[in-house]
Coordinates of C-alpha atoms and ligand atoms in Angstrom, one line a residue:
X1 CA -29.9 20.6 60.0
X2 CA -30.9 23.4 57.6
X3 CA -27.9 25.4 56.3
X4 CA -27.4 28.8 57.8
X5 CA -24.0 30.1 56.8
X6 CA -23.7 32.4 59.8
X7 CA -23.6 29.2 61.9
X8 CA -20.4 28.0 60.3
X9 CA -17.5 27.8 62.7
X10 CA -14.1 28.2 61.0
X11 CA -10.4 27.8 61.8
X12 CA -7.9 30.5 61.1
X13 CA -6.7 29.0 57.9
X14 CA -10.3 28.8 56.5
X15 CA -10.9 32.4 57.7
X16 CA -7.8 33.6 55.9
X17 CA -8.8 31.7 52.7
X18 CA -12.3 33.2 52.8
X19 CA -10.7 36.7 53.3
X20 CA -8.4 35.9 50.4
X21 CA -11.3 35.0 48.2
X22 CA -13.1 38.2 49.0
X23 CA -10.0 40.3 48.3
X24 CA -9.2 38.4 45.1
X25 CA -12.7 39.2 43.8
X26 CA -12.2 42.9 44.2
X27 CA -13.0 43.9 47.7
X28 CA -10.2 46.3 48.9
X29 CA -8.5 45.1 52.1
X30 CA -8.9 48.5 53.7
X31 CA -12.7 48.5 52.9
X32 CA -13.3 45.2 54.7
X33 CA -11.3 46.5 57.7
X34 CA -13.3 49.7 57.7
X35 CA -16.6 47.7 57.6
X36 CA -15.6 45.3 60.4
X37 CA -14.3 48.1 62.6
X38 CA -17.1 50.5 62.0
X39 CA -19.7 47.8 62.9
X40 CA -17.7 47.0 66.0
X41 CA -17.4 50.6 67.0
X42 CA -21.2 51.0 66.7
X43 CA -21.8 48.0 69.0
X44 CA -19.2 49.4 71.4
X45 CA -20.8 52.8 71.6
X46 CA -24.2 51.1 72.3
X47 CA -22.8 48.9 75.1
X48 CA -20.3 51.4 76.6
X49 CA -21.7 54.9 76.7
X50 CA -19.7 58.1 76.6
X51 CA -21.2 59.1 79.9
X52 CA -20.0 56.0 81.7
X53 CA -16.8 55.3 79.8
X54 CA -15.4 58.7 78.7
X55 CA -11.7 57.6 78.7
X56 CA -10.7 54.6 76.6
X57 CA -7.3 53.0 76.1
X58 CA -6.6 51.1 72.9
X59 CA -3.8 48.6 72.6
X60 CA -2.6 48.4 69.0
X61 CA -0.8 45.3 67.6
X62 CA 1.3 45.1 64.4
X63 CA -1.1 43.4 62.1
X64 CA -4.7 44.0 60.9
X65 CA -6.1 43.4 64.3
X66 CA -4.2 46.5 65.3
X67 CA -5.6 48.2 62.2
X68 CA -9.1 47.3 63.3
X69 CA -8.3 48.8 66.7
X70 CA -7.1 52.0 65.1
X71 CA -10.3 52.5 63.1
X72 CA -12.3 51.9 66.2
X73 CA -10.1 54.4 68.1
X74 CA -10.8 56.9 65.4
X75 CA -14.5 56.5 65.5
X76 CA -14.6 56.7 69.3
X77 CA -12.5 59.8 69.2
X78 CA -14.9 61.4 66.6
X79 CA -17.8 60.4 68.8
X80 CA -16.3 62.4 71.8
X81 CA -14.5 59.7 73.8
X82 CA -11.0 60.6 75.1
X83 CA -8.9 57.9 73.5
X84 CA -5.2 57.0 74.4
X85 CA -3.2 54.6 72.2
X86 CA -0.4 52.3 73.1
X87 CA 1.5 50.2 70.6
X88 CA 4.2 47.9 72.0
X89 CA 5.6 46.8 68.6
X90 CA 7.5 49.2 66.3
X91 CA 7.1 47.4 62.9
X92 CA 3.5 47.6 61.7
X93 CA 1.9 46.1 58.6
X94 CA 1.4 48.7 55.8
X95 CA -2.4 49.3 56.2
X96 CA -2.0 49.4 60.0
X97 CA 0.8 52.0 59.7
X98 CA -1.5 54.1 57.4
X99 CA -4.3 53.9 59.9
X100 CA -1.8 54.9 62.6
X101 CA -0.7 58.0 60.6
X102 CA -4.3 59.1 60.1
X103 CA -5.2 58.9 63.8
X104 CA -2.0 60.8 64.6
X105 CA -3.2 63.5 62.1
X106 CA -6.4 63.7 64.0
X107 CA -4.6 64.4 67.2
X108 CA -4.7 61.0 68.9
X109 CA -1.6 60.3 70.9
X110 CA 0.5 57.1 71.1
X111 CA 1.6 57.0 74.7
X112 CA 5.1 55.9 75.6
X113 CA 4.1 53.6 78.4
X114 CA 1.3 51.3 79.1
X115 CA 0.9 52.8 82.5
X116 CA -0.4 56.0 80.8
X117 CA -3.6 54.1 80.0
X118 CA -4.2 53.1 83.6
X119 CA -6.8 55.8 84.3
X120 CA -9.0 54.7 81.4
X121 CA -12.4 53.2 82.2
X122 CA -12.2 50.7 79.4
X123 CA -9.4 49.0 77.4
X124 CA -9.7 47.8 73.8
X125 CA -7.4 44.9 72.9
X126 CA -6.3 45.0 69.3
X127 CA -2.9 43.3 69.9
X128 CA -3.4 40.1 67.9
X129 CA -6.2 38.4 66.1
X130 CA -6.2 35.2 64.1
X131 CA -2.7 36.0 62.9
X132 CA -1.1 35.1 66.3
X133 CA 1.3 32.4 65.5
X134 CA 3.6 31.9 68.4
X135 CA 3.9 32.2 72.2
X136 CA 4.0 35.8 73.4
X137 CA 7.5 37.1 74.1
X138 CA 8.3 38.0 77.6
X139 CA 7.9 41.7 77.2
X140 CA 4.5 41.4 75.5
X141 CA 3.4 38.8 78.1
X142 CA 4.3 41.3 80.8
X143 CA 2.1 44.0 79.2
X144 CA -0.8 41.5 79.0
X145 CA -0.4 40.5 82.6
X146 CA -0.3 44.1 83.6
X147 CA -3.5 44.9 81.7
X148 CA -5.2 41.9 83.4
X149 CA -4.1 43.1 86.8
X150 CA -6.0 46.3 86.4
X151 CA -9.3 44.5 86.6
X152 CA -11.0 46.8 84.1
X153 CA -13.5 46.0 81.4
X154 CA -11.4 44.8 78.4
X155 CA -12.9 44.5 75.0
X156 CA -11.0 42.2 72.6
X157 CA -11.3 42.6 68.9
X158 CA -11.8 39.3 67.1
X159 CA -10.3 37.2 69.9
X160 CA -8.5 37.8 73.2
X161 CA -4.9 38.3 72.4
X162 CA -2.8 35.4 73.4
X163 CA -5.5 32.8 72.6
X164 CA -4.9 30.4 69.8
X165 CA -7.8 30.9 67.3
X166 CA -8.3 27.2 66.7
X167 CA -7.3 25.2 69.8
X168 CA -8.2 27.9 72.3
X169 CA -4.8 27.4 74.0
X170 CA -3.2 30.2 75.9
X171 CA 0.1 31.0 74.2
X172 CA 2.1 31.9 77.3
X173 CA -0.5 34.3 78.7
X174 CA -3.6 36.0 77.3
X175 CA -5.8 39.1 77.8
X176 CA -8.7 38.3 80.1
X177 CA -11.4 40.0 78.1
X178 CA -14.7 40.9 79.6
X179 CA -16.3 41.1 76.1
X180 CA -15.1 39.8 72.7
X181 CA -16.4 40.9 69.4
X182 CA -15.7 38.0 66.9
X183 CA -15.4 39.4 63.4
X184 CA -17.2 37.8 60.4
X185 CA -17.5 34.2 61.4
X186 CA -17.3 32.3 64.6
X187 CA -13.8 30.9 65.2
X188 CA -13.2 27.5 66.8
X189 CA -11.6 29.0 70.0
X190 CA -15.1 30.3 71.0
X191 CA -16.1 26.6 71.6
X192 CA -13.0 25.4 73.3
X193 CA -13.4 25.2 77.1
X194 CA -9.8 26.3 77.6
X195 CA -10.4 29.6 76.0
X196 CA -13.7 30.5 77.8
X197 CA -12.2 32.2 80.9
X198 CA -10.5 34.7 78.5
X199 CA -13.3 35.6 76.2
X200 CA -15.9 37.1 78.5
X201 CA -19.2 37.8 76.8
X202 CA -19.0 36.9 73.2
X203 CA -20.7 38.6 70.2
X204 CA -20.5 38.1 66.5
X205 CA -20.1 41.1 64.3
X206 CA -21.8 40.2 61.0
X207 CA -19.7 41.8 58.4
X208 CA -21.9 40.4 55.6
X209 CA -19.6 37.7 54.1
X210 CA -21.4 36.3 51.0
X211 CA -22.4 32.6 51.0
X212 CA -20.7 32.5 47.6
X213 CA -17.3 33.3 49.1
X214 CA -18.0 31.0 52.0
X215 CA -19.1 28.0 49.9
X216 CA -16.0 28.3 47.6
X217 CA -13.8 27.7 50.6
X218 CA -15.9 25.4 52.8
X219 CA -17.5 23.2 50.3
X220 CA -15.0 20.4 50.6
X221 CA -15.1 20.2 54.4
X222 CA -18.0 18.8 56.4
X223 CA -19.7 21.8 58.2
X224 CA -19.0 22.6 61.8
X225 CA -22.1 24.4 63.0
X226 CA -22.9 26.5 66.0
X227 CA -26.3 25.4 67.1
X228 CA -29.0 28.0 67.3
X229 CA -32.8 27.9 67.4
X230 CA -33.2 28.5 63.6
X231 CA -30.9 25.6 63.0
X232 CA -32.8 23.0 65.1
X233 CA -36.3 24.2 64.9
X234 CA -37.0 22.2 61.7
X235 CA -36.0 19.0 63.5
X236 CA -38.3 19.4 66.5
X237 CA -41.0 16.7 66.5
X238 CA -43.5 19.5 66.4
X239 CA -46.3 19.9 65.4
X240 CA -47.4 16.3 65.9
X241 CA -49.5 14.9 63.1
X242 CA -53.2 15.1 64.0
X243 CA -53.8 11.4 63.7
X244 CA -50.7 9.9 65.4
X245 CA -50.7 7.4 68.1
X246 CA -48.2 6.6 70.9
X247 CA -46.3 3.9 69.1
X248 CA -45.9 6.1 66.0
X249 CA -44.1 8.6 68.3
X250 CA -41.6 5.9 69.1
X251 CA -40.8 3.5 71.8
X252 CA -37.6 4.1 73.9
X253 CA -36.1 1.6 76.3
X254 CA -33.8 2.9 78.9
X255 CA -31.6 0.3 80.7
X256 CA -30.3 1.8 83.9
X257 CA -30.1 1.9 87.6
X258 CA -28.8 -0.3 90.5
X259 CA -29.6 -0.6 94.1
X260 CA -26.6 1.7 94.7
X261 CA -27.5 4.3 92.0
X262 CA -31.3 4.4 91.8
X263 CA -31.5 8.2 91.2
X264 CA -29.7 8.0 87.8
X265 CA -32.5 5.8 86.5
X266 CA -35.2 8.2 87.6
X267 CA -33.4 11.2 86.1
X268 CA -32.8 9.5 82.8
X269 CA -36.6 8.7 82.8
X270 CA -37.4 12.3 83.5
X271 CA -35.1 13.4 80.7
X272 CA -36.9 11.1 78.3
X273 CA -40.2 12.5 79.5
X274 CA -39.0 16.0 78.5
X275 CA -38.7 14.8 74.9
X276 CA -42.4 13.9 74.6
X277 CA -41.5 10.3 73.4
X278 CA -44.6 8.2 72.7
X279 CA -43.8 5.2 74.8
X280 CA -41.1 4.9 77.4
X281 CA -40.0 1.6 79.0
X282 CA -37.3 1.5 81.7
X283 CA -35.5 -1.7 82.6
X284 CA -34.2 -1.7 86.2
X285 CA -33.1 -4.2 88.8
X286 CA -36.3 -5.7 90.4
X287 CA -35.8 -3.9 93.7
X288 CA -36.2 -0.5 92.0
X289 CA -39.5 -1.2 90.2
X290 CA -41.9 0.5 92.7
X291 CA -39.6 3.5 93.1
X292 CA -39.5 4.1 89.4
X293 CA -43.3 3.8 89.1
X294 CA -43.8 6.3 91.7
X295 CA -41.7 8.9 89.9
X296 CA -42.6 8.0 86.3
X297 CA -46.2 6.7 86.3
X298 CA -46.4 7.1 82.4
X299 CA -43.5 4.6 81.8
X300 CA -43.6 0.8 81.6
X301 CA -41.1 -0.3 84.3
X302 CA -39.5 -3.7 83.5
X303 CA -38.0 -5.5 86.6
X304 CA -34.9 -7.4 85.7
X305 CA -33.3 -10.2 87.8
X306 CA -30.5 -8.6 89.9
X307 CA -27.1 -9.6 91.2
X308 CA -26.3 -10.0 94.9
X309 CA -25.2 -6.3 95.0
X310 CA -28.3 -5.0 93.2
X311 CA -27.2 -4.5 89.6
X312 CA -29.1 -5.8 86.6
X313 CA -28.1 -9.5 86.2
X314 CA -29.8 -10.1 82.9
X315 CA -32.1 -8.4 80.4
X316 CA -34.9 -10.9 79.7
X317 CA -36.1 -8.8 76.8
X318 CA -36.2 -8.8 73.0
X319 CA -34.2 -5.6 72.5
X320 CA -35.1 -5.3 68.8
X321 CA -38.8 -4.7 69.8
X322 CA -37.8 -1.1 70.8
X323 CA -37.0 1.7 68.5
X324 CA -34.0 3.0 70.4
X325 CA -32.0 1.8 73.5
X326 CA -30.4 4.2 75.9
X327 CA -28.1 2.5 78.4
X328 CA -25.9 3.5 81.3
X329 CA -27.1 5.8 84.0
X330 CA -26.6 4.3 87.5
X331 CA -25.8 0.8 86.0
X332 CA -22.5 0.0 87.8
X333 CA -19.7 -1.8 85.8
X334 CA -20.6 -5.1 87.4
X335 CA -22.1 -6.8 84.4
X336 CA -20.5 -6.3 81.0
X337 CA -22.8 -8.9 79.5
X338 CA -25.6 -6.5 79.4
X339 CA -23.6 -4.0 77.4
X340 CA -22.6 -6.8 75.0
X341 CA -26.3 -7.7 74.6
X342 CA -27.1 -4.0 73.9
X343 CA -24.2 -3.8 71.4
X344 CA -25.5 -6.8 69.6
X345 CA -29.0 -5.3 68.9
X346 CA -29.8 -3.9 65.6
X347 CA -31.3 -0.7 67.0
X348 CA -29.8 2.7 67.5
X349 CA -28.2 2.9 70.9
X350 CA -27.0 5.6 73.3
X351 CA -24.2 4.7 75.8
X352 CA -23.5 6.8 78.8
X353 CA -21.9 6.7 82.2
X354 CA -21.1 3.1 83.3
X355 CA -22.1 1.7 79.8
X356 CA -19.1 3.8 78.6
X357 CA -16.8 2.6 81.3
X358 CA -17.7 -1.0 80.4
X359 CA -17.2 -0.2 76.7
X360 CA -13.7 1.2 77.6
X361 CA -12.9 -2.2 79.1
X362 CA -14.3 -4.1 76.1
X363 CA -12.5 -1.7 73.6
X364 CA -14.2 0.6 71.1
X365 CA -13.4 -1.9 68.4
X366 CA -16.6 -3.7 69.6
X367 CA -18.6 -1.0 67.9
X368 CA -17.3 -1.9 64.4
X369 CA -19.7 -4.8 64.0
X370 CA -22.8 -2.8 64.9
X371 CA -25.5 -2.5 62.2
X372 CA -27.1 0.6 63.5
X373 CA -26.1 4.0 65.0
X374 CA -24.2 4.4 68.3
X375 CA -24.1 7.6 70.3
X376 CA -21.5 8.0 73.0
X377 CA -21.9 10.7 75.6
X378 CA -18.7 10.9 77.6
X379 CA -17.6 13.5 80.0
X380 CA -13.8 14.2 80.0
X381 CA -13.0 11.3 82.4
X382 CA -15.0 8.8 80.4
X383 CA -13.6 10.1 77.2
X384 CA -10.0 9.5 78.4
X385 CA -10.8 5.9 79.3
X386 CA -12.5 5.3 75.9
X387 CA -9.9 7.1 73.8
X388 CA -6.6 7.1 75.7
X389 CA -4.7 7.8 72.5
X390 CA -6.5 11.2 72.1
X391 CA -6.5 12.4 75.6
X392 CA -3.1 14.1 75.4
X393 CA -4.5 16.9 73.3
X394 CA -6.4 20.0 74.7
X395 CA -8.1 20.7 71.4
X396 CA -11.6 19.3 72.2
X397 CA -13.1 20.0 68.8
X398 CA -10.3 18.1 67.1
X399 CA -10.3 15.1 69.4
X400 CA -14.1 14.7 69.4
X401 CA -14.0 14.6 65.6
X402 CA -11.1 12.1 65.8
X403 CA -13.0 10.0 68.4
X404 CA -16.0 9.8 66.1
X405 CA -13.8 8.7 63.2
X406 CA -12.1 6.1 65.2
X407 CA -15.2 4.6 66.7
X408 CA -17.7 5.1 63.9
X409 CA -20.1 6.5 66.6
X410 CA -21.6 9.9 67.1
X411 CA -19.5 11.3 70.0
X412 CA -20.9 14.0 72.3
X413 CA -18.1 15.4 74.6
X414 CA -19.7 17.1 77.6
X415 CA -18.2 20.3 78.9
X416 CA -18.9 24.0 79.3
X417 CA -19.2 23.9 75.5
X418 CA -20.5 20.5 74.5
X419 CA -19.2 19.2 71.2
X420 CA -21.0 16.7 68.9
X421 CA -19.2 14.9 66.1
X422 CA -20.6 12.5 63.6
X423 CA -18.6 9.9 61.7
X424 CA -19.4 11.8 58.4
X425 CA -17.4 14.7 59.8
X426 CA -20.3 17.0 60.5
X427 CA -20.1 18.7 63.9
X428 CA -22.4 20.6 66.1
X429 CA -21.2 23.0 68.8
X430 CA -23.4 24.1 71.7
X431 CA -22.9 27.8 72.1
X432 CA -23.7 28.4 75.8
X433 CA -24.4 26.6 79.0
X434 CA -24.5 27.1 82.7
X435 CA -22.1 26.0 85.4
X436 CA -25.3 25.0 87.3
X437 CA -25.1 21.8 85.1
X438 CA -21.7 20.8 86.7
X439 CA -23.6 18.6 89.1
X440 CA -24.3 14.9 89.5
X441 CA -27.5 13.9 87.7
X442 CA -27.4 16.4 84.8
X443 CA -25.9 13.9 82.4
X444 CA -28.6 11.3 83.2
X445 CA -31.2 13.8 82.2
X446 CA -29.4 14.4 78.9
X447 CA -29.2 10.6 78.1
X448 CA -32.9 10.2 78.4
X449 CA -33.5 13.4 76.4
X450 CA -31.3 12.2 73.5
X451 CA -33.0 8.8 73.6
X452 CA -36.4 10.4 73.5
X453 CA -35.6 12.7 70.5
X454 CA -33.7 10.0 68.6
X455 CA -36.7 7.7 69.0
X456 CA -38.8 10.4 67.2
X457 CA -36.3 11.3 64.5
X458 CA -34.2 8.1 64.0
X459 CA -33.0 9.3 60.5
X460 CA -31.3 12.4 62.0
X461 CA -29.2 11.1 64.8
X462 CA -26.6 13.9 64.9
X463 CA -29.4 16.4 64.9
X464 CA -31.4 14.6 67.6
X465 CA -28.3 14.7 69.7
X466 CA -27.6 18.4 69.1
X467 CA -31.2 19.3 69.7
X468 CA -31.1 17.5 73.1
X469 CA -27.8 19.0 74.1
X470 CA -29.0 22.5 73.1
X471 CA -32.3 22.2 75.0
X472 CA -30.5 20.7 78.0
X473 CA -28.1 23.6 78.2
X474 CA -30.9 26.1 77.7
X475 CA -32.9 24.5 80.5
X476 CA -29.9 24.8 82.7
X477 CA -29.5 28.5 81.8
X478 CA -33.1 29.2 82.4
X479 CA -33.3 27.3 85.7
X480 CA -30.2 29.0 87.0
X481 CA -31.6 32.4 86.1
X482 CA -34.6 31.8 88.3
X483 CA -33.0 29.7 91.1
X484 CA -29.3 30.6 90.9
X485 CA -26.6 28.2 89.9
X486 CA -26.9 26.4 93.1
X487 CA -30.6 25.6 92.6
X488 CA -30.5 23.3 89.6
X489 CA -30.6 19.7 90.7
X490 CA -31.4 17.0 88.1
X491 CA -35.2 16.9 88.8
X492 CA -35.4 20.7 88.5
X493 CA -33.4 20.6 85.4
X494 CA -35.8 18.1 83.8
X495 CA -38.7 20.2 84.9
X496 CA -37.3 23.2 83.0
X497 CA -37.0 21.3 79.7
X498 CA -40.5 22.4 78.5
X499 CA -40.0 26.0 79.5
X500 CA -36.6 25.9 77.6
X501 CA -38.4 24.5 74.6
X502 CA -41.0 27.2 74.6
X503 CA -38.6 30.0 75.4
X504 CA -35.5 29.2 73.4
X505 CA -37.0 27.6 70.3
X506 CA -40.1 29.5 69.7
X507 CA -41.9 28.8 66.4
X508 CA -40.8 31.1 63.6
X509 CA -43.3 33.9 62.9
X510 CA -44.6 32.2 59.8
X511 CA -44.2 28.7 61.1
X512 CA -47.2 26.8 59.7
X513 CA -46.7 24.4 62.7
X514 CA -47.5 27.1 65.1
X515 CA -50.6 28.1 63.2
X516 CA -51.8 24.5 63.2
X517 CA -51.2 24.1 66.9
X518 CA -53.3 27.2 67.7
X519 CA -56.0 25.9 65.3
X520 CA -56.1 22.6 67.1
X521 CA -56.8 24.2 70.5
X522 CA -59.7 26.3 69.3
Ligands
LIG601 N1 -11.5 38.2 58.8 C1 -12.0 39.3 58.6 O1 -13.1 39.3 58.0 C2 -11.4 40.5 58.9 C3 -10.3 40.5 59.8 N2 -9.5 41.6 60.0 C4 -8.7 41.6 61.1 O2 -7.4 41.1 60.8 C5 -7.0 40.2 61.8 C6 -6.0 39.3 61.3 O3 -4.9 40.2 60.8 P1 -3.4 39.7 60.6 O4 -2.6 40.9 60.2 O5 -3.4 38.6 59.7 O6 -3.0 39.1 62.0 P2 -2.9 39.8 63.4 O7 -3.4 41.2 63.5 O8 -3.6 38.8 64.3 O9 -1.4 39.8 63.8 C7 -0.4 39.3 63.1 C8 0.9 40.1 63.2 O10 1.4 39.8 64.5 C9 2.7 39.1 64.3 N3 2.7 38.1 65.3 C10 2.1 36.9 65.4 N4 2.3 36.3 66.6 C11 3.1 37.2 67.3 C12 3.7 37.1 68.6 N5 3.5 36.0 69.4 N6 4.5 38.1 69.0 C13 4.7 39.2 68.2 N7 4.2 39.3 66.9 C14 3.4 38.3 66.5 C15 2.7 38.6 62.9 O11 3.9 38.4 62.4 C16 1.8 39.6 62.2 O12 2.7 40.7 61.8 C17 -8.2 39.6 62.3 O13 -8.1 39.0 63.5 C18 -9.2 40.8 62.4 O14 -9.0 41.5 63.5 C19 -9.6 42.7 59.1 O15 -9.4 43.9 59.6 C20 -10.8 42.8 58.2 C21 -11.9 41.8 58.3
K602 K1 -7.4 41.0 69.9

């Protein structure tokens, strides 16, 4: 995907090194703090008006996170807010102590007890940022729990205090922010499921870090990128060439379904439909043929011999005649031979659901002899079966990366924040989703969608996977907005894919593709 440095997601060590490079080149530490905090204060004033939030409490920590909080406190005071401060730690870093002196000079008061802040309408949490290095002590944890018990809006500066910046783990306890302003660059914790309940609404404060400083530090590590429309737009198979025909738009084969799980096959087909793939074939047990035709009249339905219980018994097909194979939804684990046949093909494959459960039985070493790309799309349960050695860790970014290295496959770990890792080390993180997608059938739609995009962009498999995951999440968000989180079944989700494509990845203003498409219609 095209390089957009604001999309980079960093760990605390990288952030510290980037900061170090900026300071070493002449930027004063206090100036960067001033810039970050002023920009944050501006955003705060926009979202939390003086009229509605006249009294604000600010919790000040010992490091530069506390320093940021003091600059913000100063600005809010100067803007007319009534600001109360509370600092539970006596020893402050020098710059933070200087900021504290100045706000005292302005007449702001450090309260003796946290309780003095209880009548504030809003709390700002500047206790710890990416410098948090150990579990909160009992007295600090007690303060954090007390703030949480107030059930007030809490704005965290950089990260909710108590959350580990990289793993997203809760170090004892953590502030339950309603809104977090992440400073400079996205940190890993913002994509770790564990941390999400503590971050609230998240917003990046762009403090104008130069690509120069960023590249110096990040050049040796493969990028970890937060997916956004600008990043994926160049990969969309749009506009279509004027003279294309259906086979040039790719031929996807989905191998799926059983008498027991017929719906998964339909949903995978509907997901593929959402990609606009040129040709779609679906191999199912013979008994499902007419059902599939009735739902997907555009697809070629291949009826396979079936076992006594209604699973596919064999695939009487030359698999290498297709551009991409997607396999798994609704399959059952009855017949590992099918998966062996799919693994033996020379084509890119996507394995999901029971295909993953069979692969877990066969062992991921089976993938090492593959000549072409493999994409694995496990949810947490499937992931644990595939990679039992990694399942002890809660750091989903790290273990997805590890799983990809171990298996040589692109691994997509599903979750509230879906994570995609490629064997080269490059990662894509999906920034938002909807809990409406926590529902049987959502994953089947995703498998078909990945298959459809990969068929159209086989040279960019990680990007095809990220594009599909992003669009799938956006469709869930859009559908939930209109129908509530209870109203997004798999068929509905698939029906929202086109609206999501139009809404969430609109053509860039000067996108020649957009202009061409309008021209074609006239
Ligand atoms: N990155 C940027 O562009 C900018 C970031 N800023 C802010 O600076 C903080 C990071 O500051 P730092 O001083 O390194 O760390 P913290 O403020 O997070 O706190 C470290 C401080 O706390 C002590 N400590 C660590 N863990 C504990 C604990 N469990 N209990 C008690 N004390 C603890 C540690 O010893 C340090 O003294 C970043 O998040 C941003 O908010 C800059 O302002 C400018 C731009
Ligand atoms: K904080």
